[in-house]
Amino acid sequence: MSAHDWEAVIGLEIHAQLLTESKIFSSDCARYGGGDNEYVHPVSLGMPGTLPVLNQKAVEYSTKIGLALGCEINSRSVFARKNYFYPDLAKGYQISQFEEPLCRQGALEFYVEETLHKVLIERAHMEEDAGKSIHQGDATLVNYNRAGVPLLEIVSGPDMRSGQEAAEYARMMRRVLLYLEVCDGNLEEGSMRCDCNVSVRRKGDSKLGTKVELKNLNSFRFIEKAIEYEIQRQIDTIEAGESIIQETRLYDSAKNRTFSMRSKEEAHDYRYFPDPDLLPIELTDTWIENLKKTLPELPLARQQRFHRDYGIPLVDAANLTEEKDLADYFELVAKDSGNPRAAGNWIMVELVRELRESKCTVNEAPVLAKDLAKMIRMIDDGQISGKMAKAVFQEMWKSGKDPEAVVKAKGMVQMSDESAILDVICDVMAKNQAQVEEFRGGKEKVFGFFVGQVMKATKGQANPEVVNRLLQEKLKGSS
Amino acid sequence: MLQDLTATVEAIRKKQTSVLEVAEYYYSRSKNLDSKIGAFITLNPNILEEARALDKRIASGEDLGPLVGAQFAIKDLLCTEGLRTTAGSKILAQFIPPYSATLVDRLKKSGALVLGKTNLDEFAMGSSTETSAFGPCRNPHRLDCVPGGSSGGSAAAVAAGFSMAAIGTDTGGSIRQPASFCGIVGVKPTYGRVSRYGIVAFASSLDQAGPMTKSVRDAALILETICGHDPMDATSSGETVPDFANNLNPEVKGLKVGLPAEYFAEGLDPEVKQVVEKAIGELKKLGAQIVEVSLPLTEMAVPIYYLIATSEASSNLSRYDGVRFGHRAKFDDRPPEDLEEFYSRTRGEGFGAEVKRRIMLGTYALSSGYYEAYYRKACQVRRLLHDQFIEVFKGCDVILSPTAPTPAFRLGDRIKDPLQMYLNDIYTTSTNLAGLPGMNVPGGLSKCGLPIGVQLMAGHFCEQKMLNVAAALEQAMGFNQGVPNVGS
């Protein structure tokens, strides 16, 4: 059986931690960090007699996400208790939503390279996060700072067919969450968590195979690789005549393989029932409509617009729209400089690298959009070469000065005066007669030597385009 | 000194007595005599100090509120900051909450004091206070009988003159039935009137706390303080709280009193029947109109109660796992084999038999394959029962019925047969299921000296009507609640 006869069926469950000040059902702080068990409250610790009260901001953020995903927002949704015992689950049940979730039937579109994909969003529901268990030797420490932080669980349909597709889906989901400013999409810290359900079946088969859940995938790369490994593992298992065990597996990134979780996996009966401590969420059409009006231009639309209006390739546009601030910055530079392609390149390569190294955000960048735009205009005008511009950019980053000031200070103005360059060329040729003969004798490679010599003589400031043109003329000529 | 709360507070205001004097009386009486009754689990060791502090503030001209100097015996299901709160269970035997129930805070803000925490059935699961891990409580009228439950300690404390008033909770009748057994007034308000924050949860959609008092006017006064929306309880109501005490009006002329046929069926204890019929007669004399009504789903009340309450309880009690607070099993000889052993030893040691029984029942009713047939079905029937009450209240102002099927029974008589024990609740559970207000008014004594009460119910948020009729009955029955002799 070849790989072509198999089809992978993949669904993703993404948990997004919402950026509210307080937790979903209590007033303690919902932020990341804090000292050991510092961000707690009797309610989030499940102490006797305590009761949950819903955080309105959490509903607002959740509804915004649902709207951005094109979901039907249920005007009435109900909290339900998911009952199970675990030390980091303070009440012995998680307050979640079961039969009546907040959002249903949406979709997320995204590009995989140049192809547009659409994945169904089956539902999105609100729930509370649990605390964190830290295993130390034969003891377990429990930190409840995270217990009660609001989550939106977004469940896709089993529409994806490859690890790459799943990774792109997750990337686009992250972009949406960042654009809405409701989640910081940090896979490493766990503010966005992706669980993947993977099964395989023979092509043409309509029945679903046994699915395996992959957890703890804390980078897009790991999502892709873990799924790819798992697909192959399942194919190999079935082809060897064995059956797939329905289980939860983790990913070992060092060995690039998935492995079964140590603990015994029984099918849990969560005994869901509507939580009698909370009223159903009831939303008016007006409230939902008003919220819809506050949605920004979403990342896919922005990516498509960059491609259409600025001629940016789709893959590049995806990178430029990774975060709203970056996309905003790009648009300012693109419009101001009049050269969107150049703007895109400078941002994706130089700016992003500097941002990563100095660990700062786009808004904190010492190079302002208008200054980068100016720099690009200076290149296009021939005032500086592209190569020089790299150094100019570095200096702009370090000093925060605008490009004109930097160029002036460094005396880096590009020499484009044709007669001046011609003088240098003649001088170089005169000093290197042997190589001239070589070139005219057919050794084309020597051309590079001449370019180097001219640049050296002009301290790198000669306009390379002009140098090239004039050198070609002179060398190919007879004198 | 054995006046009701309203009179005592009046006396304190008029400086006829001091908070300390009143506190000393009740505190020493409780301390000296409670060994005979078992009404208290914990007495407040600081009460005299607190009383002195209140007197000082009064002396400086401060108005401390409508309940100034009143002491309350608080059912040990309500959290009291700094004062042990056990829920009648080993699993919380040493639990000292770092917060108080909203109800307790409101009492204190109105000038009241906490005398102590009263005995109860473990986690409020019972009708006789016999499942308490801290020993049973005795009925002050006959020491070989139960005070009722689960708020038995609160009822006994008021009946024995240990406290001028008490707070109980009522999930299926746990204020009203012990009030009936002990011959005092006990009110369960409309669901949502009183905040549940800080009250150890038994069944979230049924629990309500309420006053247990000597007189109807005391209950009305206390209700004014404890009712009202609480932002810490999402199920608490924003409905305006009337001046129950000021508006108390025993005029019942023209009022329609409904008698549900199903509550007066065959098998009603003749002594209970007698008291209830007397009450009906008195109301007729006063000009009330008696109306025959019907609540056909009454026979479903106990079964659906025991499905819904146990289901909610099985979930509410999951937090008692020994991880963050409460009892944790010792593993000195060897560590637990796995997490399951940690949990099962801790909870096995901490919970009593009735609690375990109800947790298992509730878990079963919610479990996959049974949820539809049991829990969901019970909720649907509950809705129908609720709607039947709405219909009935279109044709009457209050409903009158027995509170309990019999007077207090002897300690040990029913504890071995859980189902028989559950049938104590037949007249009271419907009230909780429908979220209605209900109360007990003492009516008379049985031949062997045990109190028999009469139950009143009203429509949602119609406590005033109910209290008014209760005030009329209180006067008419002329039932002198004199304190039984439990010692000097």
Short mmCIF file of N, CA, C and O in Angstrom, two decimals, chain A residues 302-371:
data_model
loop_
_atom_site.label_atom_id
_atom_site.label_comp_id
_atom_site.label_asym_id
_atom_site.label_seq_id
_atom_site.Cartn_x
_atom_site.Cartn_y
_atom_site.Cartn_z
N ARG A 302 -6.37 41.38 5.01
CA ARG A 302 -5.22 42.27 4.89
C ARG A 302 -4.15 41.66 4.00
O ARG A 302 -3.57 42.33 3.14
N GLN A 303 -3.94 40.35 4.18
CA GLN A 303 -2.94 39.65 3.36
C GLN A 303 -3.34 39.72 1.89
O GLN A 303 -2.53 40.01 1.01
N GLN A 304 -4.61 39.47 1.62
CA GLN A 304 -5.09 39.49 0.24
C GLN A 304 -4.99 40.90 -0.35
O GLN A 304 -4.65 41.07 -1.53
N ARG A 305 -5.27 41.88 0.49
CA ARG A 305 -5.19 43.26 0.02
C ARG A 305 -3.75 43.64 -0.28
O ARG A 305 -3.47 44.28 -1.30
N PHE A 306 -2.80 43.23 0.55
CA PHE A 306 -1.39 43.52 0.30
C PHE A 306 -0.96 42.89 -1.04
O PHE A 306 -0.21 43.47 -1.80
N HIS A 307 -1.47 41.68 -1.26
CA HIS A 307 -1.12 40.98 -2.49
C HIS A 307 -1.70 41.68 -3.70
O HIS A 307 -1.02 41.93 -4.70
N ARG A 308 -2.96 42.06 -3.58
CA ARG A 308 -3.69 42.66 -4.69
C ARG A 308 -3.23 44.08 -4.97
O ARG A 308 -2.95 44.45 -6.09
N ASP A 309 -3.16 44.89 -3.91
CA ASP A 309 -2.91 46.32 -4.11
C ASP A 309 -1.43 46.69 -4.13
O ASP A 309 -1.05 47.69 -4.73
N TYR A 310 -0.60 45.90 -3.47
CA TYR A 310 0.82 46.24 -3.42
C TYR A 310 1.69 45.27 -4.20
O TYR A 310 2.90 45.41 -4.23
N GLY A 311 1.05 44.24 -4.76
CA GLY A 311 1.84 43.28 -5.53
C GLY A 311 2.77 42.44 -4.70
O GLY A 311 3.75 41.88 -5.21
N ILE A 312 2.51 42.30 -3.42
CA ILE A 312 3.37 41.49 -2.55
C ILE A 312 2.98 40.02 -2.73
O ILE A 312 1.79 39.70 -2.71
N PRO A 313 3.96 39.12 -2.91
CA PRO A 313 3.61 37.70 -3.01
C PRO A 313 2.86 37.24 -1.76
O PRO A 313 3.11 37.73 -0.66
N LEU A 314 1.94 36.28 -1.94
CA LEU A 314 1.09 35.83 -0.84
C LEU A 314 1.88 35.38 0.39
O LEU A 314 1.52 35.71 1.51
N VAL A 315 2.96 34.63 0.14
CA VAL A 315 3.73 34.12 1.28
C VAL A 315 4.37 35.28 2.05
O VAL A 315 4.37 35.29 3.29
N ASP A 316 4.89 36.25 1.32
CA ASP A 316 5.47 37.44 1.97
C ASP A 316 4.38 38.22 2.71
O ASP A 316 4.59 38.71 3.82
N ALA A 317 3.23 38.32 2.07
CA ALA A 317 2.12 39.06 2.69
C ALA A 317 1.70 38.39 3.99
O ALA A 317 1.30 39.05 4.94
N ALA A 318 1.80 37.07 4.02
CA ALA A 318 1.47 36.35 5.25
C ALA A 318 2.42 36.78 6.37
O ALA A 318 2.00 37.05 7.48
N ASN A 319 3.71 36.83 6.05
CA ASN A 319 4.69 37.25 7.06
C ASN A 319 4.47 38.68 7.51
O ASN A 319 4.58 39.00 8.68
N LEU A 320 4.13 39.55 6.56
CA LEU A 320 3.95 40.96 6.91
C LEU A 320 2.69 41.18 7.73
O LEU A 320 2.58 42.18 8.43
N THR A 321 1.75 40.25 7.62
CA THR A 321 0.51 40.42 8.39
C THR A 321 0.49 39.56 9.63
O THR A 321 -0.55 39.38 10.26
N GLU A 322 1.67 39.05 10.02
CA GLU A 322 1.75 38.20 11.21
C GLU A 322 1.18 38.91 12.43
O GLU A 322 0.52 38.32 13.26
N GLU A 323 1.50 40.20 12.55
CA GLU A 323 0.93 40.98 13.64
C GLU A 323 0.42 42.30 13.10
O GLU A 323 1.01 42.85 12.17
N LYS A 324 -0.65 42.78 13.68
CA LYS A 324 -1.29 44.01 13.19
C LYS A 324 -0.32 45.18 13.16
O LYS A 324 -0.27 45.96 12.21
N ASP A 325 0.49 45.32 14.22
CA ASP A 325 1.41 46.45 14.28
C ASP A 325 2.42 46.40 13.14
O ASP A 325 2.78 47.43 12.58
N LEU A 326 2.86 45.18 12.84
CA LEU A 326 3.82 45.02 11.75
C LEU A 326 3.16 45.37 10.43
O LEU A 326 3.75 46.06 9.58
N ALA A 327 1.94 44.91 10.25
CA ALA A 327 1.21 45.21 9.02
C ALA A 327 0.97 46.71 8.88
O ALA A 327 1.10 47.28 7.79
N ASP A 328 0.63 47.35 10.00
CA ASP A 328 0.43 48.81 9.99
C ASP A 328 1.71 49.51 9.57
O ASP A 328 1.70 50.43 8.74
N TYR A 329 2.81 49.06 10.15
CA TYR A 329 4.12 49.64 9.86
C TYR A 329 4.43 49.49 8.38
O TYR A 329 4.82 50.45 7.71
N PHE A 330 4.20 48.27 7.87
CA PHE A 330 4.46 48.02 6.45
C PHE A 330 3.67 48.98 5.57
O PHE A 330 4.20 49.57 4.63
N GLU A 331 2.39 49.12 5.90
CA GLU A 331 1.55 49.97 5.03
C GLU A 331 2.02 51.41 5.02
O GLU A 331 2.02 52.07 3.97
N LEU A 332 2.45 51.89 6.20
CA LEU A 332 2.97 53.25 6.25
C LEU A 332 4.20 53.38 5.35
O LEU A 332 4.32 54.32 4.56
N VAL A 333 5.10 52.42 5.48
CA VAL A 333 6.33 52.47 4.70
C VAL A 333 6.02 52.32 3.21
O VAL A 333 6.56 53.02 2.35
N ALA A 334 5.12 51.38 2.90
CA ALA A 334 4.78 51.11 1.49
C ALA A 334 4.22 52.36 0.83
O ALA A 334 4.62 52.73 -0.27
N LYS A 335 3.29 53.01 1.52
CA LYS A 335 2.65 54.19 0.94
C LYS A 335 3.62 55.35 0.86
O LYS A 335 3.78 55.99 -0.18
N ASP A 336 4.34 55.55 1.94
CA ASP A 336 5.24 56.69 2.03
C ASP A 336 6.41 56.58 1.04
O ASP A 336 6.85 57.57 0.46
N SER A 337 6.91 55.36 0.88
CA SER A 337 8.08 55.20 0.02
C SER A 337 7.70 55.04 -1.44
O SER A 337 8.51 55.23 -2.34
N GLY A 338 6.44 54.62 -1.68
CA GLY A 338 6.02 54.41 -3.05
C GLY A 338 6.59 53.13 -3.64
O GLY A 338 6.45 52.84 -4.82
N ASN A 339 7.25 52.32 -2.82
CA ASN A 339 7.85 51.09 -3.31
C ASN A 339 7.52 49.95 -2.36
O ASN A 339 8.32 49.55 -1.52
N PRO A 340 6.30 49.39 -2.48
CA PRO A 340 5.85 48.37 -1.53
C PRO A 340 6.73 47.13 -1.49
O PRO A 340 6.97 46.58 -0.43
N ARG A 341 7.22 46.71 -2.67
CA ARG A 341 8.04 45.49 -2.67
C ARG A 341 9.30 45.71 -1.85
O ARG A 341 9.69 44.86 -1.04
N ALA A 342 9.93 46.84 -2.07
CA ALA A 342 11.14 47.14 -1.29
C ALA A 342 10.80 47.24 0.19
O ALA A 342 11.51 46.72 1.05
N ALA A 343 9.69 47.91 0.47
CA ALA A 343 9.27 48.06 1.86
C ALA A 343 9.14 46.68 2.50
O ALA A 343 9.64 46.43 3.60
N GLY A 344 8.46 45.77 1.78
CA GLY A 344 8.26 44.42 2.29
C GLY A 344 9.57 43.74 2.57
O GLY A 344 9.77 43.14 3.64
N ASN A 345 10.50 43.83 1.64
CA ASN A 345 11.78 43.15 1.82
C ASN A 345 12.55 43.69 2.99
O ASN A 345 13.10 42.94 3.80
N TRP A 346 12.65 45.01 3.06
CA TRP A 346 13.39 45.63 4.16
C TRP A 346 12.82 45.23 5.51
O TRP A 346 13.54 44.94 6.46
N ILE A 347 11.47 45.19 5.58
CA ILE A 347 10.84 44.85 6.86
C ILE A 347 11.04 43.38 7.19
O ILE A 347 11.46 43.04 8.31
N MET A 348 10.78 42.53 6.22
CA MET A 348 10.85 41.09 6.53
C MET A 348 12.24 40.63 6.86
O MET A 348 12.42 39.72 7.66
N VAL A 349 13.24 41.25 6.23
CA VAL A 349 14.60 40.80 6.48
C VAL A 349 15.26 41.61 7.60
O VAL A 349 15.54 41.10 8.67
N GLU A 350 15.49 42.89 7.33
CA GLU A 350 16.27 43.71 8.26
C GLU A 350 15.53 44.03 9.55
O GLU A 350 16.02 43.82 10.65
N LEU A 351 14.32 44.57 9.41
CA LEU A 351 13.60 45.02 10.60
C LEU A 351 13.27 43.86 11.54
O LEU A 351 13.51 43.93 12.76
N VAL A 352 12.73 42.80 10.97
CA VAL A 352 12.33 41.65 11.79
C VAL A 352 13.52 41.06 12.53
O VAL A 352 13.42 40.68 13.70
N ARG A 353 14.68 41.03 11.84
CA ARG A 353 15.87 40.50 12.49
C ARG A 353 16.25 41.37 13.68
O ARG A 353 16.53 40.88 14.77
N GLU A 354 16.27 42.68 13.46
CA GLU A 354 16.63 43.61 14.54
C GLU A 354 15.65 43.50 15.71
O GLU A 354 16.03 43.51 16.87
N LEU A 355 14.36 43.38 15.38
CA LEU A 355 13.33 43.27 16.42
C LEU A 355 13.58 42.03 17.28
O LEU A 355 13.50 42.08 18.50
N ARG A 356 13.89 40.94 16.59
CA ARG A 356 14.09 39.69 17.31
C ARG A 356 15.31 39.78 18.21
O ARG A 356 15.29 39.38 19.36
N GLU A 357 16.40 40.35 17.67
CA GLU A 357 17.65 40.41 18.44
C GLU A 357 17.54 41.35 19.63
O GLU A 357 18.04 41.04 20.70
N SER A 358 16.89 42.48 19.44
CA SER A 358 16.78 43.40 20.58
C SER A 358 15.51 43.15 21.38
O SER A 358 15.21 43.87 22.32
N LYS A 359 14.77 42.08 21.01
CA LYS A 359 13.57 41.67 21.75
C LYS A 359 12.61 42.84 21.98
O LYS A 359 12.06 43.00 23.07
N CYS A 360 12.43 43.66 20.96
CA CYS A 360 11.44 44.73 21.15
C CYS A 360 10.32 44.59 20.13
O CYS A 360 10.43 43.86 19.16
N THR A 361 9.22 45.30 20.40
CA THR A 361 8.07 45.22 19.51
C THR A 361 8.20 46.25 18.40
O THR A 361 9.02 47.17 18.48
N VAL A 362 7.38 46.11 17.38
CA VAL A 362 7.38 47.04 16.25
C VAL A 362 7.21 48.48 16.73
O VAL A 362 7.87 49.40 16.26
N ASN A 363 6.31 48.65 17.70
CA ASN A 363 6.04 50.01 18.19
C ASN A 363 7.22 50.61 18.94
O ASN A 363 7.30 51.81 19.12
N GLU A 364 8.11 49.73 19.42
CA GLU A 364 9.28 50.22 20.15
C GLU A 364 10.48 50.41 19.24
O GLU A 364 11.53 50.87 19.68
N ALA A 365 10.34 50.03 17.96
CA ALA A 365 11.47 50.07 17.03
C ALA A 365 12.03 51.49 16.92
O ALA A 365 11.27 52.44 16.69
N PRO A 366 13.35 51.65 17.04
CA PRO A 366 13.94 52.98 16.93
C PRO A 366 13.89 53.54 15.50
O PRO A 366 14.10 54.74 15.31
N VAL A 367 13.64 52.66 14.52
CA VAL A 367 13.50 53.15 13.14
C VAL A 367 12.03 53.37 12.86
O VAL A 367 11.26 52.43 12.78
N LEU A 368 11.63 54.62 12.71
CA LEU A 368 10.23 54.93 12.45
C LEU A 368 9.87 54.60 11.00
O LEU A 368 10.72 54.64 10.12
N ALA A 369 8.59 54.33 10.79
CA ALA A 369 8.13 53.98 9.44
C ALA A 369 8.49 55.06 8.43
O ALA A 369 8.96 54.77 7.33
N LYS A 370 8.30 56.31 8.80
CA LYS A 370 8.56 57.38 7.84
C LYS A 370 10.04 57.45 7.48
O LYS A 370 10.40 57.82 6.37
N ASP A 371 10.89 57.06 8.43
CA ASP A 371 12.32 57.11 8.16
C ASP A 371 12.76 55.97 7.25
O ASP A 371 13.59 56.16 6.36
#
